[in-house]
Short mmCIF file of C-alpha atoms and ligand atoms in Angstrom, two decimals:
data_model
loop_
_atom_site.label_atom_id
_atom_site.label_comp_id
_atom_site.label_asym_id
_atom_site.label_seq_id
_atom_site.Cartn_x
_atom_site.Cartn_y
_atom_site.Cartn_z
CA MET A 1 -95.12 -74.71 -134.01
CA VAL A 2 -97.23 -74.90 -137.10
CA HIS A 3 -99.03 -78.09 -137.93
CA ILE A 4 -100.56 -78.58 -141.32
CA LYS A 5 -101.95 -81.96 -142.23
CA LYS A 6 -102.07 -82.62 -145.95
CA LEU A 7 -105.57 -82.85 -147.31
CA THR A 8 -104.63 -86.06 -149.13
CA ASP A 9 -104.22 -87.78 -145.75
CA LEU A 10 -107.78 -86.86 -144.91
CA GLN A 11 -109.14 -87.85 -148.31
CA ASN A 12 -107.58 -91.27 -148.06
CA THR A 13 -109.42 -91.97 -144.86
CA GLU A 14 -113.09 -91.72 -144.05
CA TYR A 15 -113.40 -88.37 -145.81
CA GLY A 16 -113.15 -89.63 -149.41
CA LEU A 17 -114.96 -86.99 -151.44
CA LYS A 18 -116.77 -89.22 -153.90
CA LYS A 19 -118.20 -91.53 -151.29
CA ILE A 20 -119.41 -88.65 -149.18
CA PHE A 21 -121.13 -86.97 -152.12
CA GLU A 22 -122.86 -90.24 -152.97
CA ASP A 23 -123.98 -90.63 -149.39
CA ALA A 24 -125.30 -87.08 -149.06
CA GLU A 25 -129.02 -87.24 -148.61
CA ASP A 26 -131.01 -85.43 -151.20
CA PHE A 27 -134.30 -84.60 -149.53
CA LEU A 28 -133.27 -80.96 -150.05
CA PRO A 29 -132.12 -80.64 -153.68
CA LEU A 30 -130.35 -77.30 -154.11
CA LEU A 31 -129.84 -75.77 -157.53
CA GLY A 32 -127.26 -73.31 -156.20
CA THR A 33 -126.92 -70.07 -154.26
CA ASP A 34 -129.71 -67.68 -155.29
CA TYR A 35 -128.59 -64.48 -153.58
CA VAL A 36 -126.71 -63.15 -150.57
CA GLU A 37 -128.36 -60.30 -148.69
CA LEU A 38 -126.40 -57.97 -146.47
CA TYR A 39 -127.92 -55.58 -143.96
CA VAL A 40 -125.84 -52.41 -144.23
CA GLY A 41 -125.91 -48.87 -142.87
CA ASN A 42 -126.11 -47.18 -146.26
CA ALA A 43 -127.13 -49.42 -149.15
CA LYS A 44 -126.79 -46.73 -151.82
CA GLN A 45 -123.14 -46.07 -151.01
CA THR A 46 -122.33 -49.75 -150.42
CA ALA A 47 -123.75 -50.53 -153.87
CA HIS A 48 -121.42 -47.93 -155.36
CA PHE A 49 -118.47 -49.68 -153.69
CA TYR A 50 -119.39 -53.13 -155.03
CA LYS A 51 -119.88 -51.71 -158.52
CA THR A 52 -116.66 -49.73 -158.56
CA ALA A 53 -114.33 -52.06 -156.68
CA PHE A 54 -115.77 -55.53 -157.40
CA GLY A 55 -117.29 -54.95 -160.85
CA PHE A 56 -120.87 -55.80 -159.92
CA GLN A 57 -123.62 -54.63 -162.29
CA SER A 58 -126.76 -52.69 -161.38
CA GLU A 59 -129.62 -55.19 -161.50
CA ALA A 60 -132.73 -54.29 -159.51
CA PHE A 61 -134.07 -51.90 -156.90
CA ALA A 62 -136.87 -51.72 -154.36
CA GLY A 63 -137.61 -48.75 -152.11
CA LEU A 64 -139.88 -45.75 -151.75
CA GLU A 65 -140.26 -45.55 -155.56
CA THR A 66 -141.61 -49.12 -155.68
CA GLY A 67 -143.96 -48.75 -152.72
CA LEU A 68 -141.76 -49.84 -149.82
CA LYS A 69 -142.01 -47.58 -146.77
CA ASP A 70 -139.44 -48.91 -144.32
CA ARG A 71 -136.45 -50.16 -146.30
CA VAL A 72 -134.48 -49.95 -149.50
CA SER A 73 -132.71 -52.78 -151.37
CA TYR A 74 -130.20 -52.58 -154.21
CA VAL A 75 -129.55 -55.79 -156.17
CA LEU A 76 -126.18 -56.26 -157.88
CA LYS A 77 -125.11 -59.01 -160.20
CA GLN A 78 -121.92 -60.42 -161.71
CA ASN A 79 -122.36 -63.62 -163.72
CA LYS A 80 -124.13 -65.99 -161.28
CA ILE A 81 -123.43 -63.95 -158.13
CA ARG A 82 -126.31 -61.83 -156.79
CA LEU A 83 -125.81 -59.46 -153.87
CA VAL A 84 -128.74 -57.69 -152.21
CA LEU A 85 -127.88 -54.66 -150.06
CA THR A 86 -130.61 -53.59 -147.68
CA SER A 87 -130.84 -50.55 -145.38
CA PRO A 88 -133.65 -49.31 -143.15
CA LEU A 89 -135.47 -46.03 -143.96
CA ILE A 90 -137.01 -45.60 -140.53
CA LYS A 91 -135.87 -45.66 -136.92
CA GLY A 92 -136.22 -48.77 -134.83
CA GLY A 93 -137.09 -52.14 -136.25
CA GLU A 94 -135.31 -55.35 -137.03
CA ILE A 95 -132.79 -54.17 -139.62
CA ASN A 96 -131.54 -51.29 -137.45
CA ARG A 97 -131.19 -53.63 -134.50
CA HIS A 98 -129.26 -56.12 -136.66
CA ILE A 99 -126.87 -53.42 -137.88
CA GLU A 100 -126.38 -52.02 -134.38
CA THR A 101 -125.49 -55.48 -133.08
CA HIS A 102 -123.41 -56.84 -135.96
CA GLY A 103 -122.37 -53.91 -138.09
CA ASP A 104 -122.72 -54.44 -141.84
CA GLY A 105 -122.93 -58.15 -142.51
CA VAL A 106 -124.62 -61.06 -144.21
CA LYS A 107 -128.20 -61.63 -143.07
CA VAL A 108 -129.43 -64.06 -145.75
CA ILE A 109 -127.80 -66.89 -147.67
CA ALA A 110 -130.59 -67.64 -150.14
CA LEU A 111 -130.71 -71.03 -151.82
CA TRP A 112 -132.31 -71.71 -155.19
CA VAL A 113 -134.75 -74.63 -155.05
CA ASP A 114 -137.49 -76.19 -157.16
CA ASP A 115 -139.96 -76.29 -154.29
CA ALA A 116 -139.71 -73.76 -151.45
CA THR A 117 -142.69 -75.23 -149.61
CA LYS A 118 -141.23 -78.73 -149.51
CA SER A 119 -137.80 -77.32 -148.57
CA PHE A 120 -139.41 -75.59 -145.58
CA GLU A 121 -141.33 -78.69 -144.53
CA GLU A 122 -138.38 -81.07 -144.88
CA THR A 123 -136.01 -78.83 -142.89
CA THR A 124 -138.41 -77.71 -140.14
CA LYS A 125 -139.59 -81.26 -139.50
CA ARG A 126 -135.91 -82.16 -138.97
CA GLY A 127 -135.55 -79.41 -136.37
CA ALA A 128 -134.85 -76.15 -138.24
CA LYS A 129 -136.19 -73.02 -136.54
CA PRO A 130 -138.66 -71.33 -138.91
CA TYR A 131 -137.92 -67.77 -140.04
CA MET A 132 -140.55 -67.34 -142.77
CA GLN A 133 -143.46 -69.59 -143.69
CA PRO A 134 -143.74 -70.40 -147.41
CA THR A 135 -144.97 -67.16 -148.95
CA GLN A 136 -146.01 -66.47 -152.54
CA GLU A 137 -145.32 -63.04 -154.03
CA GLU A 138 -146.37 -62.02 -157.51
CA ASP A 139 -146.37 -59.21 -160.03
CA GLU A 140 -146.94 -58.94 -163.79
CA ASN A 141 -143.87 -61.15 -164.42
CA GLY A 142 -145.16 -64.16 -162.51
CA SER A 143 -144.79 -65.49 -159.00
CA VAL A 144 -142.05 -66.54 -156.59
CA VAL A 145 -142.42 -68.68 -153.47
CA ARG A 146 -139.96 -68.10 -150.64
CA SER A 147 -139.58 -69.66 -147.20
CA GLY A 148 -136.88 -69.35 -144.56
CA ILE A 149 -135.11 -71.02 -141.65
CA TYR A 150 -132.50 -69.89 -139.14
CA THR A 151 -128.92 -71.12 -139.20
CA TYR A 152 -126.00 -70.02 -136.95
CA GLY A 153 -126.35 -66.74 -135.06
CA GLU A 154 -128.94 -64.48 -136.66
CA THR A 155 -128.08 -65.67 -140.16
CA ILE A 156 -130.89 -67.22 -142.17
CA HIS A 157 -131.40 -69.39 -145.22
CA ILE A 158 -134.18 -68.35 -147.58
CA PHE A 159 -135.38 -70.97 -150.07
CA VAL A 160 -136.27 -69.35 -153.41
CA GLU A 161 -138.56 -71.06 -155.92
CA ARG A 162 -138.53 -68.95 -159.08
CA LYS A 163 -139.55 -71.37 -161.85
CA ASN A 164 -142.75 -69.36 -162.50
CA TYR A 165 -141.04 -65.99 -162.60
CA ASN A 166 -139.54 -63.99 -165.48
CA GLY A 167 -138.87 -60.64 -163.81
CA VAL A 168 -135.55 -59.03 -163.08
CA PHE A 169 -135.15 -60.33 -159.49
CA LEU A 170 -138.20 -60.83 -157.28
CA PRO A 171 -141.77 -59.52 -157.54
CA ASN A 172 -142.07 -55.79 -156.82
CA TYR A 173 -138.46 -55.01 -157.65
CA LYS A 174 -137.88 -52.80 -160.67
CA LYS A 175 -134.95 -52.85 -163.05
CA TRP A 176 -132.21 -50.57 -161.80
CA GLU A 177 -131.13 -48.38 -164.71
CA SER A 178 -127.84 -46.64 -164.04
CA HIS A 179 -125.56 -44.57 -166.23
CA TYR A 180 -122.58 -45.75 -164.15
CA ASN A 181 -121.59 -49.28 -165.16
CA PRO A 182 -117.97 -50.22 -164.47
CA GLU A 183 -116.83 -53.39 -166.25
CA PRO A 184 -117.07 -56.75 -164.41
CA VAL A 185 -113.76 -58.10 -163.03
CA GLY A 186 -114.42 -61.75 -163.93
CA LEU A 187 -116.14 -63.04 -160.78
CA LYS A 188 -118.28 -66.05 -161.83
CA PHE A 189 -120.08 -67.72 -158.94
CA ILE A 190 -119.93 -68.27 -155.18
CA ASP A 191 -117.53 -71.13 -154.48
CA HIS A 192 -118.19 -71.35 -150.75
CA MET A 193 -119.31 -69.24 -147.79
CA VAL A 194 -117.68 -69.64 -144.40
CA GLY A 195 -119.43 -69.33 -141.05
CA ASN A 196 -117.70 -68.52 -137.77
CA VAL A 197 -119.50 -70.09 -134.81
CA GLY A 198 -118.85 -69.88 -131.06
CA TRP A 199 -116.62 -71.94 -128.79
CA ASN A 200 -117.48 -75.65 -129.03
CA GLU A 201 -120.32 -75.00 -131.46
CA MET A 202 -118.77 -76.41 -134.63
CA LYS A 203 -120.11 -79.91 -134.00
CA LYS A 204 -123.60 -78.59 -133.35
CA TRP A 205 -123.71 -76.64 -136.62
CA CYS A 206 -122.15 -79.39 -138.69
CA GLU A 207 -124.85 -81.68 -137.31
CA PHE A 208 -127.44 -79.07 -138.25
CA TYR A 209 -126.23 -79.04 -141.88
CA ASN A 210 -126.08 -82.82 -141.90
CA LYS A 211 -129.37 -83.69 -140.20
CA VAL A 212 -131.55 -80.72 -141.11
CA MET A 213 -130.24 -79.97 -144.61
CA GLY A 214 -128.79 -83.31 -145.76
CA PHE A 215 -125.25 -81.97 -146.18
CA ALA A 216 -122.19 -84.19 -145.72
CA GLN A 217 -118.85 -83.36 -144.15
CA ILE A 218 -116.12 -83.43 -146.78
CA ILE A 219 -113.07 -82.05 -144.97
CA SER A 220 -111.96 -81.51 -141.39
CA PHE A 221 -109.08 -79.58 -139.86
CA THR A 222 -108.23 -79.58 -136.15
CA ASP A 223 -106.15 -77.10 -134.23
CA ASP A 224 -103.22 -79.49 -134.75
CA ASP A 225 -103.66 -79.02 -138.49
CA VAL A 226 -104.23 -75.29 -138.42
CA SER A 227 -102.41 -73.23 -135.86
CA THR A 228 -99.75 -70.60 -135.64
CA ASP A 229 -98.14 -69.32 -132.48
CA TYR A 230 -101.17 -67.15 -131.88
CA THR A 231 -104.18 -68.29 -133.84
CA ALA A 232 -105.87 -71.64 -133.70
CA LEU A 233 -109.11 -72.79 -135.15
CA MET A 234 -111.00 -75.90 -136.02
CA SER A 235 -112.85 -76.16 -139.29
CA LYS A 236 -115.13 -78.60 -141.06
CA VAL A 237 -116.47 -78.26 -144.57
CA MET A 238 -120.09 -79.24 -145.20
CA SER A 239 -121.37 -79.78 -148.74
CA ASN A 240 -124.76 -80.47 -150.23
CA GLY A 241 -125.26 -83.58 -152.37
CA ASN A 242 -124.34 -82.10 -155.76
CA GLY A 243 -121.42 -80.06 -154.37
CA ARG A 244 -122.82 -76.73 -155.55
CA VAL A 245 -123.28 -75.36 -152.03
CA LYS A 246 -120.37 -75.62 -149.60
CA PHE A 247 -120.25 -74.16 -146.11
CA PRO A 248 -117.03 -74.45 -144.12
CA ILE A 249 -117.72 -73.91 -140.40
CA ASN A 250 -114.99 -72.50 -138.12
CA GLU A 251 -114.82 -72.43 -134.35
CA PRO A 252 -112.05 -70.82 -132.32
CA ALA A 253 -109.48 -72.97 -130.54
CA GLU A 254 -107.18 -72.04 -127.67
CA GLY A 255 -104.03 -70.25 -128.81
CA LYS A 256 -101.47 -68.12 -127.02
CA LYS A 257 -103.35 -64.97 -127.90
CA LYS A 258 -106.76 -64.06 -129.21
CA SER A 259 -107.60 -65.93 -132.40
CA GLN A 260 -109.00 -64.26 -135.50
CA ILE A 261 -112.22 -66.20 -134.98
CA GLU A 262 -112.56 -64.79 -131.47
CA GLU A 263 -111.91 -61.29 -132.76
CA TYR A 264 -114.71 -61.81 -135.28
CA LEU A 265 -117.11 -63.12 -132.64
CA ASP A 266 -116.34 -60.14 -130.37
CA PHE A 267 -117.00 -57.53 -133.04
CA TYR A 268 -119.90 -59.29 -134.75
CA ASN A 269 -121.37 -60.08 -131.34
CA GLY A 270 -121.90 -63.70 -132.21
CA PRO A 271 -121.71 -66.20 -135.04
CA GLY A 272 -121.99 -65.05 -138.64
CA VAL A 273 -120.56 -65.19 -142.14
CA GLN A 274 -116.79 -64.71 -142.10
CA HIS A 275 -116.03 -64.78 -145.80
CA ILE A 276 -117.58 -65.19 -149.22
CA ALA A 277 -115.35 -67.01 -151.70
CA VAL A 278 -115.99 -66.02 -155.30
CA ALA A 279 -114.63 -67.96 -158.26
CA THR A 280 -112.79 -66.60 -161.29
CA ASP A 281 -111.30 -68.24 -164.40
CA ASP A 282 -108.33 -65.87 -164.38
CA ILE A 283 -107.23 -64.86 -160.90
CA VAL A 284 -104.29 -62.72 -162.08
CA SER A 285 -106.48 -60.47 -164.19
CA THR A 286 -109.32 -60.40 -161.61
CA VAL A 287 -107.04 -59.52 -158.71
CA SER A 288 -105.01 -56.92 -160.56
CA GLU A 289 -108.23 -55.26 -161.73
CA MET A 290 -109.65 -55.27 -158.18
CA ARG A 291 -106.41 -53.82 -156.79
CA ASP A 292 -106.50 -51.05 -159.38
CA ARG A 293 -110.03 -50.26 -158.26
CA GLY A 294 -109.02 -49.96 -154.61
CA VAL A 295 -109.63 -53.40 -153.06
CA GLU A 296 -107.05 -54.16 -150.37
CA PHE A 297 -105.73 -57.70 -150.15
CA LEU A 298 -103.81 -59.40 -147.37
CA TYR A 299 -100.07 -59.02 -147.77
CA VAL A 300 -98.10 -62.20 -148.37
CA PRO A 301 -94.35 -62.09 -147.60
CA ASP A 302 -91.97 -62.74 -150.49
CA GLU A 303 -90.54 -65.78 -148.67
CA TYR A 304 -93.82 -67.60 -149.32
CA TYR A 305 -92.71 -67.94 -152.94
CA ASP A 306 -89.15 -69.10 -152.25
CA ASP A 307 -89.96 -72.82 -152.11
CA LEU A 308 -93.34 -72.62 -153.84
CA LEU A 309 -92.60 -75.00 -156.70
CA ASP A 310 -91.15 -77.57 -154.27
CA ARG A 311 -94.41 -77.49 -152.36
CA VAL A 312 -96.95 -77.43 -155.19
CA GLY A 313 -95.07 -78.82 -158.19
CA GLU A 314 -95.59 -77.69 -161.78
CA ILE A 315 -98.07 -74.87 -162.31
CA ASP A 316 -99.15 -73.03 -165.44
CA GLU A 317 -98.59 -69.56 -164.00
CA ASP A 318 -95.43 -67.51 -163.77
CA VAL A 319 -94.35 -67.45 -160.11
CA GLU A 320 -93.10 -63.88 -160.44
CA VAL A 321 -96.56 -62.75 -161.53
CA LEU A 322 -98.21 -64.59 -158.64
CA LYS A 323 -95.68 -63.04 -156.26
CA LYS A 324 -96.36 -59.57 -157.59
CA HIS A 325 -100.05 -59.97 -156.76
CA GLY A 326 -99.59 -61.99 -153.56
CA ILE A 327 -101.62 -64.93 -154.90
CA LEU A 328 -101.46 -68.14 -152.84
CA ILE A 329 -101.31 -71.63 -154.35
CA ASP A 330 -102.17 -75.02 -152.85
CA ARG A 331 -102.34 -78.50 -154.32
CA ASP A 332 -104.37 -81.61 -153.50
CA GLU A 333 -104.78 -85.01 -155.17
CA GLU A 334 -106.95 -83.64 -157.95
CA GLY A 335 -105.07 -80.53 -158.98
CA TYR A 336 -104.25 -77.13 -157.56
CA LEU A 337 -105.97 -73.89 -156.66
CA LEU A 338 -105.01 -70.24 -156.53
CA GLN A 339 -106.53 -67.94 -153.92
CA LEU A 340 -106.25 -64.55 -152.30
CA PHE A 341 -108.07 -62.88 -149.43
CA THR A 342 -109.16 -59.28 -149.12
CA LYS A 343 -108.69 -57.36 -145.92
CA THR A 344 -111.96 -57.00 -144.01
CA ILE A 345 -114.25 -54.94 -146.22
CA VAL A 346 -116.49 -53.44 -143.55
CA ASP A 347 -115.61 -51.14 -140.64
CA ARG A 348 -115.58 -53.86 -138.01
CA PRO A 349 -112.89 -56.56 -138.37
CA THR A 350 -115.46 -59.14 -139.43
CA MET A 351 -116.27 -59.95 -143.06
CA PHE A 352 -113.94 -60.35 -146.02
CA PHE A 353 -113.89 -61.90 -149.50
CA GLU A 354 -111.77 -64.61 -151.04
CA VAL A 355 -111.03 -64.80 -154.77
CA ILE A 356 -110.38 -68.38 -155.86
CA GLN A 357 -109.46 -70.10 -159.12
CA ARG A 358 -109.65 -73.89 -159.12
CA LYS A 359 -107.51 -75.93 -161.47
CA GLY A 360 -108.78 -79.35 -160.51
CA ALA A 361 -108.37 -79.02 -156.73
CA GLN A 362 -111.60 -79.34 -154.78
CA SER A 363 -110.07 -78.48 -151.40
CA PHE A 364 -109.83 -75.15 -149.58
CA GLY A 365 -106.16 -74.26 -149.40
CA VAL A 366 -105.22 -75.72 -146.02
CA GLY A 367 -101.57 -75.56 -147.15
CA ASN A 368 -102.00 -71.78 -147.22
CA PHE A 369 -103.58 -71.41 -143.80
CA LYS A 370 -100.26 -70.69 -142.12
CA ALA A 371 -99.41 -67.88 -144.54
CA LEU A 372 -102.98 -66.63 -144.36
CA PHE A 373 -103.13 -66.62 -140.57
CA GLU A 374 -99.82 -64.90 -140.22
CA ALA A 375 -101.06 -62.23 -142.60
CA ILE A 376 -104.29 -61.82 -140.61
CA GLU A 377 -102.31 -61.65 -137.36
CA ARG A 378 -100.22 -58.82 -138.75
CA GLU A 379 -103.50 -56.97 -139.31
CA GLN A 380 -104.78 -57.91 -135.84
CA GLY A 381 -101.53 -56.62 -134.37
CA LEU A 382 -102.12 -53.26 -136.03
CA ARG A 383 -105.62 -53.19 -134.50
CA GLY A 384 -104.28 -54.13 -131.08
CA THR A 385 -106.64 -57.11 -130.85
CA LEU A 386 -104.17 -59.97 -130.78
FE1 FE2 B 1 -112.40 -69.91 -148.08
#
């Protein structure tokens, strides 16, 4: 049996979005996501992939040529999205250990703040585990203060205060000049980033975002809402006060067979970032461009579209075009959204991307979870990990 509870039912109860946003404490004002850093086995080649397939632009570089001895970082940008890809240059050390344990994956979700010192103090005094004391770095373009705390697993949040900096990325990075510059595909900003946490840990991490970071819970799904014959999960969505930073948190739930969250936890060897959702203003053109450049998306069966208009009502798009690209649609009280998920984009079945276009809807596509899970289970079946 599949159980999907309509988001509107949740919004009409204690989870009313407006009230929650008003209630969200603002001792940690966040201006947005600053960058996402991945530790990867080969940053140079990974950067080529994100440029070619996702349309990211060469932005900045740090490595042997800039005085670093032990690592290299490539910074890529598309509109407001900044990815930093970091690989070790030496044996041993923290980055190698991270990659051995987790494979390629997200190490840092960096948050843009006005005051990185205060952000560190406010969060650590509420119980955050420190990762990096407030540290000022400078070069001829000014100075940046960064500090950091741990979140789930080995993932960390870095607070970035850059109001006194005019350089390309951070001090001691140089502009990355490249003759190879594929066009952007229309990705605008990070809509949300999802964390998978361990069995019975969702409450703990939602409390962390609430108590330590002043986030509020805006949406909740239980395994009654979101389950197929095989996969079950529970999910809560935490948002900061101005709604710019949203972190859904998933934990596995008991199903007949191994859930996709469990598969992730097995291969990542613990909690971590499951997917990065990136926003576009034109999902049809973004997705068709990404497909042409080699990105693989989850397959959605044609039957999904048979009763689409009955489920979601009037939409601006041509259903045949959406069907051709396998784009999913869901509606809530405020409008609708279109979304599509890539297959996992690293070797281990761990991390993937979501492309999302919001037309009023502020929810996360719970009406699509069944179709999504069944698509993921088809992939799990092929891997023999169901
Ligand atoms: Fe998502």
